[in-house]
PDB file of C-alpha atoms in Angstrom:
ATOM      1  CA  UNK A   1      20.841  19.380  34.086  1.00 47.00           C
ATOM      2  CA  UNK A   2      21.855  15.920  33.115  1.00 44.00           C
ATOM      3  CA  UNK A   3      19.285  14.451  35.426  1.00 48.00           C
ATOM      4  CA  UNK A   4      16.606  16.138  33.185  1.00 46.00           C
ATOM      5  CA  UNK A   5      18.178  15.583  29.851  1.00 47.00           C
ATOM      6  CA  UNK A   6      18.926  11.805  30.104  1.00 45.00           C
ATOM      7  CA  UNK A   7      15.317  10.800  30.975  1.00 45.00           C
ATOM      8  CA  UNK A   8      14.000  12.903  28.098  1.00 42.00           C
ATOM      9  CA  UNK A   9      16.384  11.354  25.670  1.00 42.00           C
ATOM     10  CA  UNK A  10      15.418   7.800  26.768  1.00 44.00           C
ATOM     11  CA  UNK A  11      11.619   8.746  26.475  1.00 44.00           C
ATOM     12  CA  UNK A  12      12.214  10.057  23.033  1.00 47.00           C
ATOM     13  CA  UNK A  13      14.077   6.915  21.828  1.00 45.00           C
ATOM     14  CA  UNK A  14      11.277   4.721  23.240  1.00 45.00           C
ATOM     15  CA  UNK A  15       8.556   6.692  21.484  1.00 47.00           C
ATOM     16  CA  UNK A  16      10.483   6.621  18.234  1.00 46.00           C
ATOM     17  CA  UNK A  17      10.893   2.810  18.394  1.00 46.00           C
ATOM     18  CA  UNK A  18       7.234   2.220  19.204  1.00 43.00           C
ATOM     19  CA  UNK A  19       6.048   4.522  16.454  1.00 45.00           C
ATOM     20  CA  UNK A  20       8.309   2.545  13.991  1.00 46.00           C
ATOM     21  CA  UNK A  21       6.771  -0.780  15.248  1.00 46.00           C
ATOM     22  CA  UNK A  22       3.340   0.640  14.697  1.00 44.00           C
ATOM     23  CA  UNK A  23       4.131   1.656  11.151  1.00 46.00           C
ATOM     24  CA  UNK A  24       5.493  -1.775  10.447  1.00 56.00           C
ATOM     25  CA  UNK A  25       2.090  -3.258  11.469  1.00 63.00           C
ATOM     26  CA  UNK A  26       0.031  -0.834   9.500  1.00 74.00           C
ATOM     27  CA  UNK A  27      -1.304  -1.283   5.884  1.00 81.00           C
ATOM     28  CA  UNK A  28      -1.035   1.544   3.404  1.00 74.00           C
ATOM     29  CA  UNK A  29       0.594   3.731   6.024  1.00 72.00           C
ATOM     30  CA  UNK A  30       1.823   6.371   3.538  1.00 67.00           C
ATOM     31  CA  UNK A  31      -1.604   7.183   2.230  1.00 66.00           C
ATOM     32  CA  UNK A  32      -3.448  10.318   3.371  1.00 67.00           C
ATOM     33  CA  UNK A  33      -6.405   9.593   5.467  1.00 65.00           C
ATOM     34  CA  UNK A  34      -9.797  10.477   4.100  1.00 60.00           C
ATOM     35  CA  UNK A  35      -8.349  10.583   0.596  1.00 62.00           C
ATOM     36  CA  UNK A  36      -9.260   8.480  -2.413  1.00 65.00           C
ATOM     37  CA  UNK A  37      -6.754   6.179  -3.944  1.00 62.00           C
ATOM     38  CA  UNK A  38      -7.160   5.135  -7.559  1.00 64.00           C
ATOM     39  CA  UNK A  39      -6.795   1.470  -8.350  1.00 68.00           C
ATOM     40  CA  UNK A  40      -4.704   1.285 -11.588  1.00 61.00           C
ATOM     41  CA  UNK A  41      -4.380  -2.452 -11.622  1.00 62.00           C
ATOM     42  CA  UNK A  42      -7.104  -4.507 -13.286  1.00 65.00           C
ATOM     43  CA  UNK A  43      -8.282  -8.097 -12.686  1.00 68.00           C
ATOM     44  CA  UNK A  44      -8.435 -10.687 -15.392  1.00 69.00           C
ATOM     45  CA  UNK A  45     -11.401 -13.030 -15.726  1.00 76.00           C
ATOM     46  CA  UNK A  46     -10.196 -14.915 -18.827  1.00 84.00           C
ATOM     47  CA  UNK A  47     -10.352 -18.711 -19.031  1.00 89.00           C
ATOM     48  CA  UNK A  48      -7.372 -20.892 -18.459  1.00 86.00           C
ATOM     49  CA  UNK A  49      -6.596 -24.592 -19.050  1.00 86.00           C
ATOM     50  CA  UNK A  50      -7.578 -26.626 -16.049  1.00 86.00           C
ATOM     51  CA  UNK A  51     -10.527 -24.393 -15.143  1.00 89.00           C
ATOM     52  CA  UNK A  52     -13.896 -26.043 -14.178  1.00 90.00           C
ATOM     53  CA  UNK A  53     -16.756 -23.992 -15.707  1.00 92.00           C
ATOM     54  CA  UNK A  54     -20.405 -23.957 -14.644  1.00 91.00           C
ATOM     55  CA  UNK A  55     -22.641 -23.262 -17.568  1.00 94.00           C
ATOM     56  CA  UNK A  56     -26.412 -22.929 -17.353  1.00 93.00           C
ATOM     57  CA  UNK A  57     -28.834 -22.141 -20.118  1.00 95.00           C
ATOM     58  CA  UNK A  58     -32.059 -20.301 -19.179  1.00 94.00           C
ATOM     59  CA  UNK A  59     -35.051 -20.068 -21.499  1.00 94.00           C
ATOM     60  CA  UNK A  60     -38.834 -19.179 -21.567  1.00 93.00           C
ATOM     61  CA  UNK A  61     -39.356 -22.722 -22.880  1.00 92.00           C
ATOM     62  CA  UNK A  62     -37.253 -24.694 -20.306  1.00 89.00           C
ATOM     63  CA  UNK A  63     -37.743 -27.920 -22.132  1.00 91.00           C
ATOM     64  CA  UNK A  64     -35.572 -26.721 -24.922  1.00 92.00           C
ATOM     65  CA  UNK A  65     -32.707 -25.950 -22.588  1.00 93.00           C
ATOM     66  CA  UNK A  66     -32.748 -29.269 -20.811  1.00 91.00           C
ATOM     67  CA  UNK A  67     -30.049 -30.973 -22.977  1.00 92.00           C
ATOM     68  CA  UNK A  68     -27.676 -28.115 -22.333  1.00 93.00           C
ATOM     69  CA  UNK A  69     -27.892 -28.159 -18.500  1.00 91.00           C
ATOM     70  CA  UNK A  70     -26.168 -30.994 -16.605  1.00 86.00           C
ATOM     71  CA  UNK A  71     -28.471 -30.928 -13.560  1.00 77.00           C
ATOM     72  CA  UNK A  72     -31.739 -30.960 -15.461  1.00 74.00           C
ATOM     73  CA  UNK A  73     -30.594 -33.211 -18.275  1.00 60.00           C
ATOM     74  CA  UNK A  74     -29.775 -36.160 -16.009  1.00 53.00           C
ATOM     75  CA  UNK A  75     -33.164 -35.819 -14.121  1.00 51.00           C
ATOM     76  CA  UNK A  76     -35.017 -35.622 -17.512  1.00 50.00           C
ATOM     77  CA  UNK A  77     -33.323 -38.904 -18.682  1.00 47.00           C
ATOM     78  CA  UNK A  78     -34.255 -40.630 -15.432  1.00 49.00           C
ATOM     79  CA  UNK A  79     -37.906 -39.382 -15.785  1.00 51.00           C
ATOM     80  CA  UNK A  80     -38.048 -40.645 -19.341  1.00 50.00           C
ATOM     81  CA  UNK A  81     -36.786 -44.011 -18.174  1.00 50.00           C
ATOM     82  CA  UNK A  82     -39.390 -44.126 -15.465  1.00 48.00           C
ATOM     83  CA  UNK A  83     -42.146 -43.501 -17.997  1.00 52.00           C
ATOM     84  CA  UNK A  84     -41.229 -46.682 -19.861  1.00 54.00           C
ATOM     85  CA  UNK A  85     -41.271 -48.864 -16.733  1.00 50.00           C
ATOM     86  CA  UNK A  86     -44.103 -50.694 -15.180  1.00 50.00           C
ATOM     87  CA  UNK A  87     -46.143 -49.005 -12.423  1.00 50.00           C
ATOM     88  CA  UNK A  88     -44.542 -51.255  -9.755  1.00 46.00           C
ATOM     89  CA  UNK A  89     -41.070 -50.519 -10.713  1.00 48.00           C
ATOM     90  CA  UNK A  90     -41.980 -46.818 -11.214  1.00 43.00           C
ATOM     91  CA  UNK A  91     -43.047 -46.293  -7.690  1.00 43.00           C
ATOM     92  CA  UNK A  92     -39.977 -48.023  -6.351  1.00 43.00           C
ATOM     93  CA  UNK A  93     -37.552 -45.695  -8.112  1.00 43.00           C
ATOM     94  CA  UNK A  94     -39.521 -42.479  -8.084  1.00 37.00           C
ATOM     95  CA  UNK A  95     -38.004 -41.426  -4.779  1.00 44.00           C
ATOM     96  CA  UNK A  96     -34.544 -41.982  -6.037  1.00 46.00           C
ATOM     97  CA  UNK A  97     -35.148 -39.634  -8.964  1.00 41.00           C
ATOM     98  CA  UNK A  98     -36.281 -36.847  -6.612  1.00 41.00           C
ATOM     99  CA  UNK A  99     -33.264 -37.349  -4.361  1.00 46.00           C
ATOM    100  CA  UNK A 100     -31.195 -37.147  -7.568  1.00 44.00           C
ATOM    101  CA  UNK A 101     -32.819 -33.784  -8.505  1.00 46.00           C
ATOM    102  CA  UNK A 102     -32.398 -32.344  -5.000  1.00 48.00           C
ATOM    103  CA  UNK A 103     -28.804 -33.479  -4.439  1.00 49.00           C
ATOM    104  CA  UNK A 104     -27.433 -33.423  -7.946  1.00 53.00           C
ATOM    105  CA  UNK A 105     -23.840 -32.284  -7.826  1.00 62.00           C
ATOM    106  CA  UNK A 106     -22.899 -30.507 -11.019  1.00 72.00           C
ATOM    107  CA  UNK A 107     -19.505 -31.528 -12.518  1.00 82.00           C
ATOM    108  CA  UNK A 108     -19.122 -28.613 -14.741  1.00 89.00           C
ATOM    109  CA  UNK A 109     -16.950 -28.465 -17.829  1.00 93.00           C
ATOM    110  CA  UNK A 110     -13.262 -28.986 -17.639  1.00 93.00           C
ATOM    111  CA  UNK A 111     -10.962 -26.864 -19.947  1.00 94.00           C
ATOM    112  CA  UNK A 112      -8.518 -29.457 -21.283  1.00 93.00           C
ATOM    113  CA  UNK A 113      -4.813 -28.894 -21.922  1.00 90.00           C
ATOM    114  CA  UNK A 114      -5.633 -27.628 -25.440  1.00 93.00           C
ATOM    115  CA  UNK A 115      -8.015 -25.076 -24.106  1.00 94.00           C
ATOM    116  CA  UNK A 116     -11.288 -26.821 -25.221  1.00 96.00           C
ATOM    117  CA  UNK A 117     -14.544 -27.971 -23.545  1.00 96.00           C
ATOM    118  CA  UNK A 118     -17.127 -30.367 -24.992  1.00 95.00           C
ATOM    119  CA  UNK A 119     -20.610 -28.798 -24.824  1.00 96.00           C
ATOM    120  CA  UNK A 120     -23.700 -30.794 -25.380  1.00 93.00           C
ATOM    121  CA  UNK A 121     -25.043 -30.953 -28.959  1.00 93.00           C
ATOM    122  CA  UNK A 122     -22.613 -28.215 -30.004  1.00 94.00           C
ATOM    123  CA  UNK A 123     -19.454 -30.192 -29.464  1.00 94.00           C
ATOM    124  CA  UNK A 124     -15.974 -28.990 -29.092  1.00 95.00           C
ATOM    125  CA  UNK A 125     -15.281 -25.333 -28.262  1.00 96.00           C
ATOM    126  CA  UNK A 126     -12.190 -23.339 -27.871  1.00 96.00           C
ATOM    127  CA  UNK A 127     -12.549 -21.330 -24.650  1.00 96.00           C
ATOM    128  CA  UNK A 128      -9.030 -20.587 -23.388  1.00 92.00           C
ATOM    129  CA  UNK A 129      -7.971 -16.984 -23.361  1.00 90.00           C
ATOM    130  CA  UNK A 130     -11.522 -15.485 -23.743  1.00 93.00           C
ATOM    131  CA  UNK A 131     -13.514 -14.077 -20.920  1.00 91.00           C
ATOM    132  CA  UNK A 132     -16.681 -15.550 -19.219  1.00 91.00           C
ATOM    133  CA  UNK A 133     -18.810 -12.840 -20.867  1.00 92.00           C
ATOM    134  CA  UNK A 134     -17.336 -13.691 -24.276  1.00 94.00           C
ATOM    135  CA  UNK A 135     -18.189 -17.362 -23.813  1.00 96.00           C
ATOM    136  CA  UNK A 136     -21.686 -16.479 -22.669  1.00 95.00           C
ATOM    137  CA  UNK A 137     -22.292 -14.488 -25.836  1.00 96.00           C
ATOM    138  CA  UNK A 138     -20.633 -17.109 -27.950  1.00 97.00           C
ATOM    139  CA  UNK A 139     -22.911 -19.882 -26.566  1.00 97.00           C
ATOM    140  CA  UNK A 140     -26.081 -17.838 -26.910  1.00 97.00           C
ATOM    141  CA  UNK A 141     -25.358 -17.184 -30.628  1.00 96.00           C
ATOM    142  CA  UNK A 142     -24.550 -20.780 -31.347  1.00 96.00           C
ATOM    143  CA  UNK A 143     -27.770 -21.938 -29.616  1.00 96.00           C
ATOM    144  CA  UNK A 144     -29.867 -19.461 -31.683  1.00 96.00           C
ATOM    145  CA  UNK A 145     -28.106 -20.023 -34.981  1.00 96.00           C
ATOM    146  CA  UNK A 146     -28.509 -23.770 -34.582  1.00 95.00           C
ATOM    147  CA  UNK A 147     -32.240 -23.441 -33.707  1.00 95.00           C
ATOM    148  CA  UNK A 148     -31.795 -25.275 -30.450  1.00 95.00           C
ATOM    149  CA  UNK A 149     -33.052 -22.568 -28.131  1.00 95.00           C
ATOM    150  CA  UNK A 150     -34.906 -19.425 -29.414  1.00 94.00           C
ATOM    151  CA  UNK A 151     -34.281 -17.155 -26.404  1.00 94.00           C
ATOM    152  CA  UNK A 152     -31.277 -18.448 -24.529  1.00 96.00           C
ATOM    153  CA  UNK A 153     -29.662 -16.564 -21.595  1.00 95.00           C
ATOM    154  CA  UNK A 154     -26.399 -18.300 -20.686  1.00 95.00           C
ATOM    155  CA  UNK A 155     -24.551 -17.945 -17.430  1.00 93.00           C
ATOM    156  CA  UNK A 156     -20.818 -18.938 -17.220  1.00 92.00           C
ATOM    157  CA  UNK A 157     -18.926 -18.803 -13.907  1.00 88.00           C
ATOM    158  CA  UNK A 158     -15.712 -20.656 -12.511  1.00 88.00           C
ATOM    159  CA  UNK A 159     -16.205 -23.554 -10.146  1.00 87.00           C
ATOM    160  CA  UNK A 160     -12.634 -24.097  -9.089  1.00 84.00           C
ATOM    161  CA  UNK A 161     -11.169 -20.616  -8.622  1.00 87.00           C
ATOM    162  CA  UNK A 162      -8.759 -21.303  -5.757  1.00 89.00           C
ATOM    163  CA  UNK A 163      -5.880 -19.416  -4.178  1.00 94.00           C
ATOM    164  CA  UNK A 164      -3.432 -20.640  -1.537  1.00 96.00           C
ATOM    165  CA  UNK A 165      -2.250 -18.419   1.412  1.00 97.00           C
ATOM    166  CA  UNK A 166       0.779 -19.721   3.385  1.00 96.00           C
ATOM    167  CA  UNK A 167       3.398 -18.403   5.702  1.00 95.00           C
ATOM    168  CA  UNK A 168       2.807 -16.000   8.648  1.00 95.00           C
ATOM    169  CA  UNK A 169      -0.956 -15.823   8.541  1.00 96.00           C
ATOM    170  CA  UNK A 170      -3.216 -17.058  11.368  1.00 96.00           C
ATOM    171  CA  UNK A 171      -4.950 -19.768   9.301  1.00 95.00           C
ATOM    172  CA  UNK A 172      -2.890 -20.901   6.235  1.00 96.00           C
ATOM    173  CA  UNK A 173      -5.160 -22.657   3.743  1.00 95.00           C
ATOM    174  CA  UNK A 174      -6.449 -23.066   0.200  1.00 95.00           C
ATOM    175  CA  UNK A 175      -9.380 -20.702  -0.505  1.00 94.00           C
ATOM    176  CA  UNK A 176     -12.140 -21.820  -2.927  1.00 89.00           C
ATOM    177  CA  UNK A 177     -13.907 -18.801  -4.283  1.00 84.00           C
ATOM    178  CA  UNK A 178     -17.291 -18.730  -5.966  1.00 77.00           C
ATOM    179  CA  UNK A 179     -16.795 -15.652  -8.125  1.00 75.00           C
ATOM    180  CA  UNK A 180     -13.777 -14.602 -10.287  1.00 75.00           C
ATOM    181  CA  UNK A 181     -12.576 -11.577  -8.421  1.00 85.00           C
ATOM    182  CA  UNK A 182     -10.500 -11.535  -5.216  1.00 91.00           C
ATOM    183  CA  UNK A 183      -8.099  -8.962  -3.872  1.00 93.00           C
ATOM    184  CA  UNK A 184      -5.006  -9.759  -1.765  1.00 95.00           C
ATOM    185  CA  UNK A 185      -6.575  -8.045   1.222  1.00 95.00           C
ATOM    186  CA  UNK A 186      -9.710 -10.266   0.901  1.00 95.00           C
ATOM    187  CA  UNK A 187      -7.596 -13.390   0.736  1.00 96.00           C
ATOM    188  CA  UNK A 188      -5.560 -12.407   3.896  1.00 96.00           C
ATOM    189  CA  UNK A 189      -8.797 -11.544   5.781  1.00 95.00           C
ATOM    190  CA  UNK A 190     -10.213 -14.993   4.985  1.00 95.00           C
ATOM    191  CA  UNK A 191      -6.991 -16.482   6.526  1.00 96.00           C
ATOM    192  CA  UNK A 192      -7.292 -14.450   9.682  1.00 95.00           C
ATOM    193  CA  UNK A 193      -4.765 -11.743   8.548  1.00 95.00           C
ATOM    194  CA  UNK A 194      -1.033 -11.602   9.022  1.00 95.00           C
ATOM    195  CA  UNK A 195       0.421 -12.337  12.334  1.00 94.00           C
ATOM    196  CA  UNK A 196       2.803 -10.066  14.200  1.00 92.00           C
ATOM    197  CA  UNK A 197       5.632 -12.151  12.964  1.00 93.00           C
ATOM    198  CA  UNK A 198       4.815 -11.541   9.282  1.00 94.00           C
ATOM    199  CA  UNK A 199       6.398  -9.062   6.877  1.00 94.00           C
ATOM    200  CA  UNK A 200       3.842  -6.714   5.524  1.00 94.00           C
ATOM    201  CA  UNK A 201       6.262  -4.808   3.279  1.00 93.00           C
ATOM    202  CA  UNK A 202       7.468  -7.851   1.274  1.00 93.00           C
ATOM    203  CA  UNK A 203       4.597 -10.310   0.603  1.00 96.00           C
ATOM    204  CA  UNK A 204       5.325 -12.555  -2.361  1.00 96.00           C
ATOM    205  CA  UNK A 205       2.695 -13.801  -4.777  1.00 96.00           C
ATOM    206  CA  UNK A 206       3.834 -16.874  -6.872  1.00 96.00           C
ATOM    207  CA  UNK A 207       1.881 -16.719 -10.123  1.00 92.00           C
ATOM    208  CA  UNK A 208       1.963 -19.226 -13.063  1.00 84.00           C
ATOM    209  CA  UNK A 209       2.669 -17.619 -16.414  1.00 75.00           C
ATOM    210  CA  UNK A 210       3.210 -19.588 -19.569  1.00 70.00           C
ATOM    211  CA  UNK A 211       4.001 -22.760 -17.713  1.00 74.00           C
ATOM    212  CA  UNK A 212       6.462 -21.092 -15.358  1.00 86.00           C
ATOM    213  CA  UNK A 213       5.988 -19.821 -11.764  1.00 90.00           C
ATOM    214  CA  UNK A 214       7.059 -16.162 -11.287  1.00 92.00           C
ATOM    215  CA  UNK A 215       7.468 -14.777  -7.804  1.00 95.00           C
ATOM    216  CA  UNK A 216       6.056 -11.195  -7.631  1.00 95.00           C
ATOM    217  CA  UNK A 217       6.655  -8.869  -4.533  1.00 95.00           C
ATOM    218  CA  UNK A 218       4.063  -6.472  -3.157  1.00 95.00           C
ATOM    219  CA  UNK A 219       4.459  -3.949  -0.380  1.00 95.00           C
ATOM    220  CA  UNK A 220       1.139  -3.916   1.582  1.00 94.00           C
ATOM    221  CA  UNK A 221       2.396  -0.747   3.612  1.00 92.00           C
ATOM    222  CA  UNK A 222       2.606   1.507   0.626  1.00 91.00           C
ATOM    223  CA  UNK A 223      -0.207   2.971  -1.485  1.00 89.00           C
ATOM    224  CA  UNK A 224       1.677   1.750  -4.548  1.00 89.00           C
ATOM    225  CA  UNK A 225       0.207  -1.629  -3.819  1.00 90.00           C
ATOM    226  CA  UNK A 226      -2.893  -0.593  -5.744  1.00 90.00           C
ATOM    227  CA  UNK A 227      -0.809  -0.395  -8.951  1.00 90.00           C
ATOM    228  CA  UNK A 228       0.493  -3.867  -8.476  1.00 92.00           C
ATOM    229  CA  UNK A 229      -0.435  -6.683 -10.898  1.00 91.00           C
ATOM    230  CA  UNK A 230      -1.096  -8.931  -7.893  1.00 93.00           C
ATOM    231  CA  UNK A 231      -3.423  -6.680  -6.081  1.00 94.00           C
ATOM    232  CA  UNK A 232      -6.163  -8.799  -7.829  1.00 92.00           C
ATOM    233  CA  UNK A 233      -5.320 -12.459  -7.459  1.00 92.00           C
ATOM    234  CA  UNK A 234      -5.702 -14.946 -10.184  1.00 88.00           C
ATOM    235  CA  UNK A 235      -6.446 -18.589 -10.445  1.00 85.00           C
ATOM    236  CA  UNK A 236      -3.924 -20.753  -8.648  1.00 88.00           C
ATOM    237  CA  UNK A 237      -2.013 -17.854  -7.204  1.00 93.00           C
ATOM    238  CA  UNK A 238       0.031 -18.682  -4.038  1.00 96.00           C
ATOM    239  CA  UNK A 239       0.407 -15.803  -1.507  1.00 97.00           C
ATOM    240  CA  UNK A 240       3.439 -16.257   0.809  1.00 97.00           C
ATOM    241  CA  UNK A 241       3.841 -14.024   3.810  1.00 96.00           C
ATOM    242  CA  UNK A 242       7.444 -14.136   4.867  1.00 94.00           C
ATOM    243  CA  UNK A 243       8.552 -14.283   8.517  1.00 93.00           C
ATOM    244  CA  UNK A 244      10.278 -11.525  10.213  1.00 90.00           C
ATOM    245  CA  UNK A 245      13.937 -11.923  11.139  1.00 86.00           C
ATOM    246  CA  UNK A 246      12.900 -12.540  14.790  1.00 83.00           C
ATOM    247  CA  UNK A 247      10.622 -15.351  13.764  1.00 80.00           C
ATOM    248  CA  UNK A 248      13.379 -16.959  11.591  1.00 77.00           C
ATOM    249  CA  UNK A 249      15.702 -16.814  14.533  1.00 78.00           C
ATOM    250  CA  UNK A 250      13.023 -18.558  16.734  1.00 76.00           C
ATOM    251  CA  UNK A 251      12.766 -21.255  14.257  1.00 68.00           C
ATOM    252  CA  UNK A 252      16.437 -22.071  14.434  1.00 65.00           C
ATOM    253  CA  UNK A 253      17.494 -23.180  17.999  1.00 63.00           C
ATOM    254  CA  UNK A 254      21.160 -22.983  17.172  1.00 62.00           C
ATOM    255  CA  UNK A 255      20.835 -19.339  16.065  1.00 56.00           C
ATOM    256  CA  UNK A 256      19.039 -18.456  19.212  1.00 56.00           C
ATOM    257  CA  UNK A 257      21.753 -20.164  21.260  1.00 54.00           C
ATOM    258  CA  UNK A 258      24.447 -18.307  19.451  1.00 55.00           C
ATOM    259  CA  UNK A 259      22.735 -15.061  19.969  1.00 57.00           C
ATOM    260  CA  UNK A 260      22.090 -15.667  23.630  1.00 60.00           C
ATOM    261  CA  UNK A 261      25.628 -16.914  24.218  1.00 58.00           C
ATOM    262  CA  UNK A 262      27.313 -14.401  21.914  1.00 59.00           C
ATOM    263  CA  UNK A 263      27.204 -11.258  24.099  1.00 65.00           C
ATOM    264  CA  UNK A 264      28.709 -13.187  27.079  1.00 63.00           C
ATOM    265  CA  UNK A 265      31.356 -14.721  24.857  1.00 63.00           C
ATOM    266  CA  UNK A 266      32.200 -11.265  23.527  1.00 67.00           C
ATOM    267  CA  UNK A 267      32.304  -9.932  27.088  1.00 66.00           C
ATOM    268  CA  UNK A 268      34.680 -12.830  28.107  1.00 67.00           C
ATOM    269  CA  UNK A 269      36.988 -12.121  25.220  1.00 67.00           C
ATOM    270  CA  UNK A 270      37.146  -8.513  26.058  1.00 71.00           C
ATOM    271  CA  UNK A 271      37.919  -9.252  29.738  1.00 76.00           C
ATOM    272  CA  UNK A 272      40.581 -11.793  28.612  1.00 69.00           C
ATOM    273  CA  UNK A 273      42.315  -9.245  26.381  1.00 73.00           C
ATOM    274  CA  UNK A 274      42.192  -6.730  29.143  1.00 71.00           C
ATOM    275  CA  UNK A 275      43.600  -9.161  31.673  1.00 71.00           C
ATOM    276  CA  UNK A 276      46.304 -10.113  29.071  1.00 69.00           C
ATOM    277  CA  UNK A 277      47.320  -6.428  28.706  1.00 73.00           C
ATOM    278  CA  UNK A 278      47.473  -5.906  32.443  1.00 73.00           C
ATOM    279  CA  UNK A 279      49.499  -9.015  32.862  1.00 66.00           C
ATOM    280  CA  UNK A 280      52.032  -8.033  30.172  1.00 70.00           C
ATOM    281  CA  UNK A 281      52.322  -4.594  31.610  1.00 69.00           C
ATOM    282  CA  UNK A 282      52.936  -5.937  35.034  1.00 67.00           C
ATOM    283  CA  UNK A 283      55.503  -8.370  33.764  1.00 61.00           C
ATOM    284  CA  UNK A 284      57.451  -5.483  32.009  1.00 60.00           C
ATOM    285  CA  UNK A 285      57.309  -3.348  35.093  1.00 60.00           C
ATOM    286  CA  UNK A 286      58.614  -6.159  37.246  1.00 55.00           C
ATOM    287  CA  UNK A 287      61.487  -6.816  34.825  1.00 58.00           C
ATOM    288  CA  UNK A 288      62.254  -3.035  34.779  1.00 57.00           C
ATOM    289  CA  UNK A 289      62.832  -3.132  38.573  1.00 52.00           C
ATOM    290  CA  UNK A 290      65.708  -5.731  38.101  1.00 51.00           C
ATOM    291  CA  UNK A 291      67.435  -4.110  35.255  1.00 53.00           C
TER     292      UNK A 291
END
């Protein structure tokens, strides 16, 4: 009977351990399959100090929007300068102007430490804390009220939305995003996903709040992650995937040495204690023979 029971017990333990390992590697393992999960967390697209904003003004009369667009304004200034030059000099510099138009790199508008940008003609604007849509509406109204552009359509988008992903991922790096919305899953996917040595149930997102960095934990194996405030990442977030205990041990050679030698040392101590007890018992028995 024991010959049958023991193999079954070993097989059961092996299956149990392997299933536990698979659960550790799985995302949202407690959610029912083919069921919808409501995302309660919201993402913020408000403007912060240090943001670099791309702003472009469209109009049915493009000439009226030229002063408000960095890429077209520089080219227009160069073309005006060419018109005042002699024919010889104009031909020599015409190709430079076209190259400027094709390869113009827009610098954008930097939000200073006080939360302001300096917009052409209009001047200084407080933009910190408002959304991109709010700034678009505000600029459109200012352009109309000032009589600068009759039918403006303003586009505002971030130029330096960046998130860093470090730790146990296949390709740790800084991500530069063209939009303003990024989930933690998308960021991990862009870095090659978490390695087998990374903790999926305790990922840490370091977020800057009011001049202080706050670490926020998120469990990617539970469906409650959809309620987390860091499910949607924000500007300058740092995602840190912590290593497993096995990985930390591998990183410390001394710890690995102690763990490899430890069992043998323990066995040696046990054998030594047993030998000492046998010796003492032998000595007492020998003494008893002579008394």
